[in-house]
Amino acid sequence: MLAVMVVVVLEFPRALQKCIFDEVQSQAAVVRAAPIHPDSPPKEPRARAQADHSGRRASPSPPYGLSVTRRRSHRDVAPPTTASPQPIRIRSWISRESDNLSEAGKERLEAAVEEALRMVSSLLSVNRVLGPLLLSRDINKYCKFLWRNSTSVNYNRCGRAHNNYRTETCLDVTIPDDHLAGCDIYAEADSPRRTELRPEGAGLPDTDFLMYLHIQATDKCRAEPKVLAYAVHCQTDARGRPVAGVVVICRDGLAGATYSHQATVQTVIHELFHALGFSKGLFHTWRDCSSTSPAAGGAGCSPRGRVTHPDGSGQMRIYTPSIISALQEHLASADPELGGPLENQDVPPGGVSSHWESRVLRGSIMAAALGDSATVRIDPVTLAALQDTGWYTVNLSRAQSLVWGDGEGAAFGSLSTCQDKASSFFCAGSGFGCHYLHLHKAECQTDQYLEGCRVYKPLENRSECWKEENSRWPSEEDWRGEIFGFDSRCFFSSLTRQNQSEFLFSSSYVEGRCYRHRCTGPNRFQIQASGSEWVDCPAGGAIQIKGYQGLVSCPDRRLCLYTDIVPPSHDVSALPASTMSGPFDTLTSAQNGTWSPLRPPTELTVAAALGIAAAVCLLAAVVVPHKKSCPCGVRIHSAPEDHTDLQQI
Ligand SMILES: *[C@@H]1O[C@H](CO)[C@@H](O)[C@H](O)[C@H]1NC(C)=O
Ligand SMILES: *[C@@H]1O[C@H](CO)[C@@H](O)[C@H](O)[C@H]1NC(C)=O
Ligand SMILES: *[C@@H]1O[C@H](CO)[C@@H](O)[C@H](O)[C@H]1NC(C)=O
Ligand SMILES: [Zn+2]
């Protein structure tokens, strides 16, 4: 056991990218929203506000909030919304503090953001709010003191302005005045006379969520290598739904020859999901809307309260109905303890993380560690979580299949079971093999999030079976019979060509190798090695191939079962949402360095209640010493770790 632990340490990947979400979040100023009473219909807050003024107030008032910031009558109540949920309109706005990008960088960014926003819009619908989106000013910032006498007319209104008040910011981004509500000063406690401190902005039409994009090499980007992006949500509306956030994209991540469009798209989606509600700072504000019809526009929802609880083993989980049933279905278990498991790494005991537990939901877009972009899934459990926020209607049928753990039972991924070889998703030792999607050759490894469990991770170089260019050393492949190409997949194999005496010892050596495959039915397929015929490969069995010695193992329930597991060159069609046509328009470049989705004007409005901070996520990297050497004499892939395998956000 000790020996194993040593190996674990030595085999840590050279550079682990680490999420420092909690650090950033704890540094963010938090201003709580003053929500409307969750159970009340939209009109009630106004009635209560009037009651306040007549001195009949019964319940304690929030120290600041709607009654203060919503002085204009049209924003005095929870906003009316569309009767039925419609795809969320997310507008991106490049911050004025952003660095200038090269043309190439700009193109990369626009392409990635456009695809991410289309994807999210196709997944999430909201009861769109009428009128332009107008963000609130933080009364704590502009106001020196509030009228505190609850019987005075201007109770909870601002009596004096802060001299040094300039404007609103969110995570270093200056929010344009045009996006902000105005604010007034009431110099006397009982006089309606007011002076305007800032005029009302025009707001943003046709916008349900405003994503400020901040493109910079920030200190956080620089301080630790491989930081790609981080995010924070800035404001929530009267129902708690986040309406604005900042996504910081590290400029250098958009440069370089190894830039990956798909990885950037996934990064933006990951950050957006945090900002839209998948955040430990927002879990307790999720709402239960199951007993109301969507047509009620969010009225009648009740707060879920605390949704995170430790299970019997101390694993922190989110217990909400859609998450529980999605996980039960995924693991094929009726265990009621199956809440959504949260990452326990980098979290104090009993603490809550904003990522899924990597051992259980590996490959999920909301895991702390994102692998190679070909392996990242917008999975059913994540979509269920967004559904359970109560702010979105989610098209759950658009989830991408999460192969990891499919049907493996309630104990899947637990520390007590990952090492006992009960599951083919985990491995032992440090051998070579195949990633569980069989798109990549891989090596059995662990990392800090796996806590001693080991999995096959893609090799650093030439791991992709689907890439024809990986066959650049044909003479070397020849004795293994490998074929690289779009329909090739990874198989555990010990095949060697007959009469290859120089590789005598290798016949017993099993590793991941690439052979062509073709489906003949669900979980049924044939394979072809170099120079061989197509041969049936019975799932769960092993076969010989004419002209070769050794065996090829045929994986069970991995190939020809999930139609959306395909090489990334088909990514666009593999990701159902990105091909969605319909009401989603492309992002277009517009004036003033902003770009936003083109949409027909509508008359909906968002009442942005006060509320700053919550979802913060930061991509960072921790450099871990790497001392592993090649375990054998055969020249295969001596550096197994893949810097792209762990992209933690
Ligand atoms: C609050 O205001 C009312 C009327 O303006 C006044 O009669 C009362 O004394 C004030 N209370 C305090 C605690 O100042
Ligand atoms: C959900 O997505 C599926 C698959 O893309 C689509 O066929 C269906 O119309 C969508 N449902 C709704 C309500 O948008
Ligand atoms: C992988 O490729 C990089 C860049 O070409 C190279 O520096 C590294 O040595 C390669 N690793 C292996 C194991 O071949
Ligand atoms: Zn994250």
XYZ file of C-alpha atoms and ligand atoms in Angstrom:
692
model
C 0.000 0.000 0.000
C 2.842 2.346 0.806
C 4.507 1.568 -2.480
C 1.318 2.415 -4.308
C 1.121 5.746 -2.591
C 4.641 6.629 -3.660
C 3.819 5.812 -7.243
C 0.757 7.959 -6.996
C 2.811 10.930 -5.995
C 5.413 10.366 -8.650
C 2.854 10.005 -11.353
C 1.135 13.278 -10.781
C 0.883 15.042 -14.080
C 3.495 17.676 -14.661
C 1.046 20.516 -14.655
C -2.283 20.156 -12.945
C -4.628 22.985 -13.592
C -6.445 23.814 -10.478
C -9.624 25.651 -9.742
C -9.278 28.422 -7.195
C -12.945 29.306 -7.329
C -13.247 29.609 -3.589
C -10.297 31.963 -3.325
C -11.700 34.359 -5.871
C -15.173 34.161 -4.485
C -14.031 34.932 -0.983
C -12.314 38.039 -2.308
C -15.390 39.276 -4.100
C -17.527 41.850 -2.355
C -20.906 40.334 -1.642
C -24.001 42.487 -1.663
C -27.133 40.577 -0.941
C -30.190 41.162 -2.993
C -33.377 42.174 -1.287
C -35.705 39.699 -2.908
C -39.408 40.009 -3.207
C -41.174 37.648 -0.902
C -40.654 34.369 -2.691
C -44.202 33.168 -2.300
C -45.858 36.373 -3.138
C -47.282 37.328 -6.462
C -45.369 40.060 -8.270
C -47.643 42.861 -7.142
C -47.287 42.415 -3.433
C -43.972 44.142 -2.795
C -45.421 47.394 -3.916
C -48.361 47.041 -1.575
C -45.974 46.334 1.238
C -43.861 49.304 0.324
C -46.901 51.522 0.521
C -47.797 50.031 3.847
C -44.333 50.986 5.010
C -44.905 54.581 4.226
C -48.106 54.678 6.155
C -46.316 53.285 9.130
C -48.129 49.966 9.323
C -45.146 47.873 8.471
C -45.196 44.619 10.359
C -42.235 42.630 9.149
C -38.681 43.890 9.357
C -37.544 45.502 6.164
C -34.320 44.655 4.436
C -31.719 47.332 5.047
C -31.680 48.207 1.388
C -33.109 46.822 -1.762
C -36.044 47.157 -3.997
C -37.866 49.793 -2.055
C -34.822 51.960 -2.396
C -33.393 51.258 -5.772
C -36.670 50.887 -7.556
C -37.882 54.374 -7.051
C -39.295 54.620 -10.550
C -42.738 53.229 -10.627
C -42.169 50.797 -13.472
C -39.525 49.022 -11.466
C -41.395 48.971 -8.194
C -42.634 45.444 -8.619
C -41.245 42.133 -9.685
C -41.157 42.414 -13.420
C -43.814 40.906 -15.619
C -42.508 38.130 -17.781
C -43.468 36.220 -20.855
C -46.103 33.623 -20.232
C -44.005 30.743 -21.448
C -40.278 30.153 -21.146
C -38.244 31.097 -24.165
C -34.565 30.557 -24.972
C -32.402 32.736 -22.789
C -30.978 35.769 -24.544
C -27.400 36.207 -23.420
C -25.673 39.344 -24.565
C -21.929 39.572 -24.495
C -20.272 42.912 -23.959
C -16.556 43.416 -24.118
C -15.378 45.494 -21.189
C -13.708 48.769 -21.981
C -10.759 47.688 -19.874
C -10.119 44.728 -22.149
C -6.817 44.449 -23.912
C -6.744 44.847 -27.625
C -6.628 41.523 -29.315
C -4.920 40.635 -32.531
C -7.251 39.972 -35.432
C -6.605 36.283 -35.022
C -7.319 36.433 -31.306
C -10.505 38.350 -31.927
C -11.677 35.812 -34.442
C -10.947 32.967 -32.055
C -12.793 34.673 -29.249
C -15.820 35.593 -31.298
C -16.122 32.118 -32.731
C -15.845 30.486 -29.315
C -18.216 32.866 -27.557
C -20.756 32.656 -30.331
C -20.816 28.890 -30.176
C -20.989 28.866 -26.382
C -23.886 31.320 -26.283
C -25.825 29.445 -28.927
C -25.342 26.288 -26.996
C -26.506 27.760 -23.708
C -29.485 29.474 -25.352
C -30.569 26.222 -26.891
C -30.444 24.503 -23.520
C -31.948 27.058 -21.160
C -35.202 28.944 -21.402
C -36.401 31.691 -19.109
C -39.551 33.620 -18.570
C -38.205 36.596 -20.396
C -38.695 39.822 -18.591
C -40.271 42.774 -20.279
C -38.262 45.772 -21.361
C -34.584 46.513 -21.345
C -32.260 44.937 -18.817
C -31.213 47.610 -16.360
C -28.696 46.761 -13.659
C -28.929 48.181 -10.171
C -26.446 50.372 -8.446
C -25.015 49.205 -5.169
C -26.535 51.486 -2.562
C -23.666 50.684 -0.222
C -21.346 52.258 -2.743
C -23.144 55.436 -3.658
C -24.867 56.120 -0.358
C -23.240 57.454 2.782
C -26.304 56.891 4.912
C -29.892 55.691 4.662
C -32.911 57.049 6.438
C -33.337 54.550 9.230
C -36.510 55.741 10.909
C -39.111 53.290 9.711
C -41.908 55.790 10.101
C -40.324 58.378 7.863
C -41.412 58.805 4.271
C -37.951 58.156 2.953
C -37.349 55.126 5.089
C -34.457 53.132 3.616
C -33.788 55.742 0.996
C -30.451 57.384 0.600
C -29.941 60.581 2.574
C -26.396 61.506 1.524
C -24.216 60.486 -1.370
C -20.697 59.278 -1.031
C -18.431 61.973 -2.384
C -16.115 59.504 -4.004
C -18.781 57.465 -5.753
C -17.875 57.024 -9.388
C -19.636 54.056 -10.913
C -20.373 50.366 -10.558
C -17.833 47.688 -11.182
C -17.921 43.944 -11.174
C -14.680 42.017 -10.931
C -12.608 44.912 -12.363
C -15.090 45.622 -15.121
C -16.650 49.074 -15.174
C -20.345 48.727 -15.862
C -21.335 51.408 -18.371
C -23.704 54.020 -16.931
C -26.023 53.231 -19.783
C -26.565 49.749 -18.350
C -27.420 51.062 -14.893
C -30.479 52.351 -13.172
C -30.332 55.902 -11.922
C -30.220 56.859 -8.270
C -31.481 59.739 -6.168
C -30.664 61.408 -2.893
C -33.416 62.368 -0.456
C -31.927 65.118 1.642
C -34.805 65.195 4.138
C -36.366 62.283 5.938
C -39.926 63.175 5.219
C -39.786 65.194 2.032
C -40.321 63.578 -1.350
C -37.898 66.114 -2.781
C -34.957 64.355 -4.360
C -31.861 65.213 -6.293
C -30.712 62.954 -9.031
C -27.270 61.553 -8.387
C -27.147 59.554 -11.607
C -29.671 59.454 -14.436
C -31.435 56.294 -15.482
C -29.553 54.409 -18.205
C -31.203 53.085 -21.316
C -30.523 49.486 -20.405
C -30.061 46.630 -22.825
C -32.978 45.522 -24.950
C -33.692 41.858 -25.602
C -31.336 40.662 -22.927
C -31.929 38.162 -20.167
C -28.329 37.828 -19.094
C -25.488 40.215 -19.660
C -22.056 38.652 -19.880
C -19.255 41.152 -19.577
C -16.252 39.725 -21.314
C -13.014 40.900 -19.879
C -10.059 39.987 -22.046
C -6.833 40.521 -20.219
C -3.646 39.107 -18.931
C -4.727 39.788 -15.360
C -2.533 39.095 -12.390
C -4.528 35.943 -11.821
C -3.898 34.914 -15.416
C -0.200 35.639 -15.014
C 0.326 34.439 -11.506
C -0.223 30.850 -12.326
C 0.328 29.327 -15.731
C -2.514 27.825 -17.733
C -5.229 30.031 -16.327
C -7.755 30.217 -19.135
C -10.741 31.972 -17.686
C -12.671 32.753 -14.549
C -16.037 34.196 -13.801
C -18.261 35.848 -11.258
C -21.897 36.717 -11.237
C -22.652 40.315 -10.432
C -26.377 40.823 -9.989
C -29.508 38.845 -9.424
C -33.054 39.850 -10.191
C -35.933 39.966 -7.755
C -36.405 36.220 -8.054
C -32.757 35.520 -7.428
C -31.872 34.745 -11.009
C -28.448 36.055 -11.985
C -28.809 38.704 -14.680
C -25.226 39.818 -15.146
C -21.781 38.374 -14.756
C -18.189 38.779 -15.766
C -16.191 36.166 -17.591
C -12.506 36.957 -17.640
C -10.722 35.358 -20.549
C -6.988 35.298 -20.185
C -5.589 36.895 -23.282
C -2.704 34.517 -23.681
C -5.092 31.595 -23.787
C -6.300 32.893 -27.143
C -2.828 32.871 -28.596
C -0.562 30.063 -29.518
C -0.363 27.233 -31.976
C -1.981 24.739 -29.639
C -5.142 26.831 -29.238
C -8.269 24.701 -29.128
C -11.570 26.198 -30.237
C -13.596 23.432 -28.648
C -11.783 23.740 -25.334
C -12.442 27.483 -25.290
C -16.121 26.950 -26.079
C -16.330 24.498 -23.199
C -14.507 26.897 -20.910
C -16.956 29.700 -21.684
C -19.928 27.371 -21.169
C -18.460 26.160 -17.879
C -17.991 29.728 -16.660
C -21.450 30.728 -17.852
C -23.045 27.819 -16.012
C -21.339 29.030 -12.838
C -22.539 32.581 -13.410
C -26.057 31.418 -14.291
C -26.530 29.540 -11.055
C -24.242 26.538 -10.683
C -22.438 28.191 -7.846
C -22.148 27.395 -4.185
C -22.996 31.021 -3.497
C -26.354 30.499 -5.151
C -27.309 26.930 -4.226
C -29.306 28.125 -1.213
C -31.253 30.579 -3.383
C -32.493 27.959 -5.837
C -36.266 27.849 -6.039
C -38.796 25.088 -6.218
C -41.189 25.892 -9.016
C -42.576 22.397 -9.427
C -46.015 23.269 -8.134
C -46.496 26.242 -10.409
C -47.122 26.368 -14.087
C -44.510 28.023 -16.264
C -47.223 30.461 -17.271
C -47.171 31.881 -13.756
C -43.916 33.515 -14.735
C -42.059 32.352 -11.676
C -44.647 33.525 -9.206
C -45.561 30.924 -6.638
C -42.150 29.349 -6.502
C -40.821 28.682 -3.029
C -37.243 28.795 -1.837
C -35.571 25.432 -1.589
C -33.458 26.600 1.304
C -30.415 24.537 1.984
C -29.925 21.892 -0.689
C -26.430 20.632 0.146
C -26.023 17.940 2.760
C -23.402 15.300 3.474
C -24.406 11.723 2.731
C -23.675 8.821 5.061
C -20.028 8.727 4.004
C -19.513 12.452 4.414
C -19.659 13.182 0.691
C -21.338 16.564 0.204
C -24.221 16.348 -2.239
C -26.934 18.541 -3.730
C -30.352 17.078 -3.036
C -32.901 18.416 -5.469
C -35.447 16.328 -7.378
C -34.130 16.582 -10.946
C -30.542 16.009 -9.889
C -31.507 12.968 -7.849
C -33.491 11.399 -10.647
C -30.850 12.200 -13.269
C -28.174 10.563 -11.161
C -30.381 7.601 -10.293
C -31.044 7.068 -13.954
C -27.413 7.504 -14.901
C -26.101 5.059 -12.324
C -29.147 2.764 -12.662
C -29.873 2.869 -8.954
C -32.909 3.811 -6.910
C -30.793 4.865 -3.935
C -32.413 7.992 -2.457
C -29.010 9.095 -1.121
C -27.935 9.865 -4.684
C -27.778 13.618 -4.615
C -25.358 15.333 -6.958
C -21.913 14.722 -5.448
C -19.727 17.801 -5.026
C -15.970 17.992 -5.234
C -14.285 17.706 -1.863
C -10.814 18.679 -3.015
C -9.691 22.191 -2.035
C -12.760 22.508 0.155
C -12.660 22.604 3.947
C -14.368 19.657 5.670
C -18.105 20.051 5.453
C -17.647 22.762 2.841
C -19.354 23.001 -0.495
C -17.789 23.198 -3.927
C -19.203 24.531 -7.183
C -18.022 21.515 -9.131
C -19.125 17.933 -9.388
C -17.057 15.245 -7.773
C -14.584 14.165 -10.459
C -14.584 10.520 -9.537
C -18.340 10.197 -10.007
C -19.061 12.680 -12.798
C -15.811 12.636 -14.696
C -16.184 14.210 -18.091
C -19.003 16.507 -17.001
C -18.693 20.118 -18.113
C -19.072 21.070 -14.435
C -16.394 18.792 -13.047
C -13.441 20.647 -11.554
C -11.175 18.945 -14.025
C -12.029 19.163 -17.680
C -10.247 16.678 -19.847
C -9.407 16.735 -23.519
C -12.251 18.589 -25.215
C -13.247 15.425 -27.061
C -14.153 13.915 -23.706
C -16.171 16.743 -22.114
C -19.935 16.342 -21.968
C -22.838 18.639 -21.223
C -24.326 15.870 -19.172
C -27.836 15.143 -17.867
C -26.929 15.771 -14.224
C -25.619 19.258 -14.926
C -28.713 20.129 -16.934
C -30.848 18.746 -14.114
C -29.050 21.081 -11.718
C -29.814 24.080 -13.898
C -33.430 22.949 -14.050
C -33.526 22.746 -10.263
C -32.398 26.355 -9.888
C -36.017 27.197 -10.650
C -34.875 30.002 -12.933
C -34.664 27.992 -16.115
C -36.665 25.558 -18.105
C -34.088 23.161 -19.422
C -34.444 20.951 -22.454
C -33.137 17.853 -20.722
C -33.363 15.832 -23.916
C -30.434 17.819 -25.236
C -28.024 16.376 -22.697
C -24.970 14.659 -24.099
C -24.414 11.135 -22.926
C -22.111 10.857 -19.976
C -20.539 7.487 -20.590
C -18.509 7.622 -17.388
C -20.222 5.468 -14.770
C -23.250 4.672 -16.907
C -25.250 1.975 -15.127
C -22.544 1.309 -12.534
C -24.665 1.589 -9.403
C -24.831 3.883 -6.389
C -21.344 3.128 -5.071
C -19.668 4.074 -8.322
C -16.724 6.379 -7.893
C -16.497 6.050 -4.145
C -13.025 5.793 -2.663
C -13.898 2.421 -1.221
C -14.827 0.876 -4.557
C -12.597 2.511 -7.151
C -9.607 0.367 -6.324
C -11.219 -3.032 -6.097
C -11.445 -3.520 -9.862
C -15.223 -3.828 -9.649
C -15.598 -1.185 -12.303
C -13.951 -1.154 -15.686
C -13.881 2.651 -15.544
C -11.048 2.627 -13.035
C -7.682 0.975 -13.378
C -4.852 -0.162 -11.170
C -1.124 0.193 -11.576
C 0.397 2.346 -14.259
C -0.083 0.425 -17.466
C -1.029 1.662 -20.897
C -4.493 1.215 -22.268
C -7.436 3.207 -23.543
C -9.399 6.175 -22.300
C -12.921 5.033 -21.429
C -14.414 6.615 -24.554
C -11.900 4.628 -26.633
C -11.020 7.651 -28.720
C -7.574 7.925 -27.121
C -4.711 5.726 -26.128
C -4.092 6.304 -22.487
C -2.146 5.510 -19.379
C -3.467 4.547 -15.968
C -2.924 7.568 -13.735
C -4.297 9.506 -10.834
C -4.431 13.156 -9.835
C -5.353 15.195 -6.801
C -9.075 15.013 -7.549
C -9.046 11.250 -7.886
C -7.623 10.808 -4.402
C -5.834 7.594 -5.164
C -8.357 6.221 -7.639
C -6.753 5.691 -11.030
C -8.144 6.135 -14.503
C -6.850 5.887 -18.031
C -5.899 9.375 -19.174
C -5.028 10.261 -22.765
C -1.334 10.172 -23.601
C 0.408 13.441 -24.167
C 1.285 12.880 -27.807
C -0.286 10.968 -30.658
C -3.000 9.544 -28.438
C -5.955 10.182 -30.742
C -6.852 7.134 -32.767
C -9.082 9.200 -35.011
C -6.237 11.417 -36.215
C -4.700 10.063 -39.340
C -1.605 12.200 -38.866
C -0.803 10.220 -35.745
C 0.358 7.385 -37.951
C 3.495 9.215 -38.970
C 5.765 6.352 -38.034
C 4.333 3.592 -40.135
C 7.203 1.233 -39.614
C 6.637 1.272 -35.911
C 2.928 0.630 -36.213
C 3.433 -2.083 -38.666
C 4.227 -4.784 -36.131
C 1.222 -3.757 -34.055
C -1.116 -3.534 -37.017
C -2.422 -0.121 -35.992
C -4.590 2.015 -38.230
C -5.295 5.662 -37.426
C -8.251 7.458 -38.934
C -11.696 8.834 -38.315
C -13.302 5.461 -37.617
C -10.395 4.116 -35.590
C -10.761 3.531 -31.864
C -8.507 2.416 -29.056
C -8.468 -1.256 -28.050
C -6.567 -3.094 -25.373
C -4.363 -5.284 -27.496
C -1.278 -7.441 -27.489
C -1.288 -8.056 -31.215
C 2.042 -8.445 -32.969
C 2.569 -9.474 -36.519
C 3.667 -13.043 -36.867
C 7.380 -13.489 -37.644
C 8.377 -10.250 -35.993
C 11.192 -11.851 -34.037
C 12.727 -8.540 -33.018
C 9.638 -7.886 -30.917
C 9.486 -11.319 -29.375
C 8.885 -10.137 -25.848
C 6.114 -7.826 -26.825
C 3.557 -10.472 -27.604
C 2.422 -10.622 -24.016
C 2.398 -6.871 -23.579
C -1.051 -5.307 -23.541
C -1.469 -1.638 -24.323
C -3.893 0.639 -26.083
C -3.743 0.383 -29.851
C -5.716 1.928 -32.651
C -7.750 -0.184 -35.039
C -10.619 0.644 -37.319
C -14.087 -0.215 -36.121
C -17.538 -0.318 -37.663
C -20.874 -0.793 -35.934
C -23.120 -3.726 -36.743
C -25.683 -3.005 -34.027
C -25.987 -1.595 -30.540
C -22.855 -2.617 -28.655
C -21.896 -4.776 -31.679
C -18.984 -4.039 -33.936
C -16.211 -5.323 -36.141
C -12.611 -4.263 -36.164
C -9.853 -4.218 -38.712
C -6.110 -4.214 -38.101
C -3.567 -3.338 -40.752
C -3.846 -5.811 -43.598
C -6.622 -7.822 -41.952
C -10.229 -8.456 -42.836
C -13.088 -6.967 -40.826
C -13.555 -9.281 -37.851
C -16.474 -9.485 -35.423
C -15.404 -8.255 -32.017
C -17.936 -9.521 -29.428
C -18.407 -6.960 -26.682
C -16.766 -8.157 -23.492
C -14.762 -10.811 -25.334
C -11.335 -11.014 -26.929
C -10.352 -12.092 -30.412
C -7.380 -13.167 -32.445
C -6.681 -11.717 -35.840
C -5.273 -13.646 -38.740
C -1.653 -12.843 -39.413
C -1.099 -11.649 -35.842
C -0.322 -13.281 -32.552
C -1.845 -12.003 -29.354
C -5.331 -10.788 -28.584
C -7.562 -7.767 -28.948
C -10.123 -7.087 -26.213
C -13.553 -5.960 -27.308
C -14.941 -3.348 -24.896
C -18.429 -3.839 -23.528
C -20.962 -1.006 -23.623
C -18.498 1.583 -24.892
C -18.657 1.389 -28.673
C -21.661 1.593 -30.959
C -23.970 2.492 -28.115
C -23.733 6.270 -27.766
C -24.376 7.997 -31.033
C -22.961 11.285 -29.787
C -19.521 9.934 -28.922
C -17.576 10.762 -32.036
C -14.207 12.322 -32.828
C -14.184 16.092 -32.457
C -13.958 16.820 -36.124
C -17.645 16.046 -35.981
C -18.082 18.096 -32.863
C -20.438 20.584 -34.398
C -22.983 17.932 -35.177
C -22.167 15.977 -32.057
C -23.147 18.853 -29.844
C -26.831 18.991 -30.536
C -27.345 22.515 -29.379
C -24.727 24.082 -31.566
C -26.535 23.011 -34.681
C -29.800 24.392 -33.468
C -31.418 26.697 -35.900
C -34.305 28.896 -35.025
C -34.517 31.972 -32.872
C -30.810 32.150 -32.085
C -28.909 34.581 -34.132
C -25.273 34.917 -34.645
C -23.140 37.326 -32.748
C -22.097 40.190 -34.871
C -19.465 42.790 -34.416
C -20.959 46.069 -33.461
C -19.738 49.514 -32.579
C -17.767 50.371 -29.453
C -16.094 47.043 -29.178
C -19.262 45.324 -28.171
C -21.012 42.558 -29.881
C -24.298 41.088 -29.124
C -26.862 38.748 -30.544
C -29.088 40.329 -33.115
C -32.667 40.011 -32.144
C -35.952 41.572 -32.964
C -36.978 44.080 -30.323
C -39.444 42.956 -27.724
C -41.090 44.661 -24.883
C -39.868 42.627 -21.941
C -38.089 43.954 -18.917
C -35.847 42.652 -16.212
C -36.025 44.115 -12.800
C -32.535 43.830 -11.570
C -32.528 43.743 -7.844
C -29.439 44.551 -5.947
C -27.005 41.774 -5.458
C -23.362 41.354 -6.246
C -21.039 38.420 -6.255
C -21.229 34.721 -6.063
C -20.077 32.480 -8.816
C -16.421 32.931 -9.222
C -14.305 30.467 -10.955
C -10.712 30.580 -11.847
C -8.569 28.377 -13.952
C -5.164 28.005 -12.542
C -2.382 25.575 -12.652
C -0.368 23.908 -9.991
C 2.958 22.601 -11.031
C 3.670 19.226 -9.614
C 7.019 17.558 -9.987
C 7.001 14.756 -12.460
C 9.547 12.008 -12.265
C 7.987 9.079 -13.984
C 10.116 7.133 -16.379
C 9.097 4.709 -19.065
C 8.231 1.389 -17.450
C 9.487 -0.803 -20.239
C 12.048 -1.146 -22.964
C 9.671 -0.768 -25.833
C 9.563 2.697 -27.282
C 5.977 3.632 -26.858
C 4.883 6.764 -25.114
C 7.251 7.552 -22.373
C 5.530 10.654 -21.062
C 2.023 9.545 -20.297
C 0.574 12.645 -18.784
C -1.342 14.986 -20.955
C -1.418 18.645 -20.163
C -4.663 18.928 -22.027
C -6.271 16.124 -20.082
C -6.772 18.234 -17.016
C -8.164 21.625 -17.683
C -9.650 22.577 -14.472
C -12.045 25.395 -14.252
C -39.251 58.770 13.646
O -39.990 59.723 12.934
C -41.194 60.099 13.567
C -41.966 60.996 12.643
O -41.154 61.543 11.661
C -40.890 60.741 14.903
O -42.095 61.108 15.550
C -40.120 59.781 15.746
O -39.719 60.392 16.966
C -38.874 59.276 15.023
N -38.255 58.232 15.767
C -36.947 58.244 16.023
C -36.451 57.082 16.808
O -36.222 59.131 15.658
C -35.679 19.796 -26.946
O -34.623 19.347 -27.751
C -35.022 18.363 -28.687
C -33.780 17.814 -29.327
O -33.025 18.816 -29.888
C -35.993 19.001 -29.672
O -36.387 18.068 -30.632
C -37.199 19.497 -28.902
O -38.055 20.175 -29.763
C -36.766 20.424 -27.786
N -37.890 20.715 -26.950
C -38.222 21.934 -26.623
C -39.400 22.080 -25.729
O -37.606 22.907 -27.032
C 5.278 15.305 -26.934
O 5.420 16.394 -27.830
C 6.132 17.481 -27.296
C 6.100 18.574 -28.335
O 6.281 18.092 -29.605
C 7.560 17.029 -26.940
O 8.263 18.095 -26.386
C 7.479 15.883 -25.952
O 8.765 15.395 -25.688
C 6.630 14.765 -26.517
N 6.465 13.724 -25.536
C 6.647 12.453 -25.854
C 6.412 11.487 -24.776
O 6.974 12.090 -26.957
Zn -15.424 26.034 -12.416
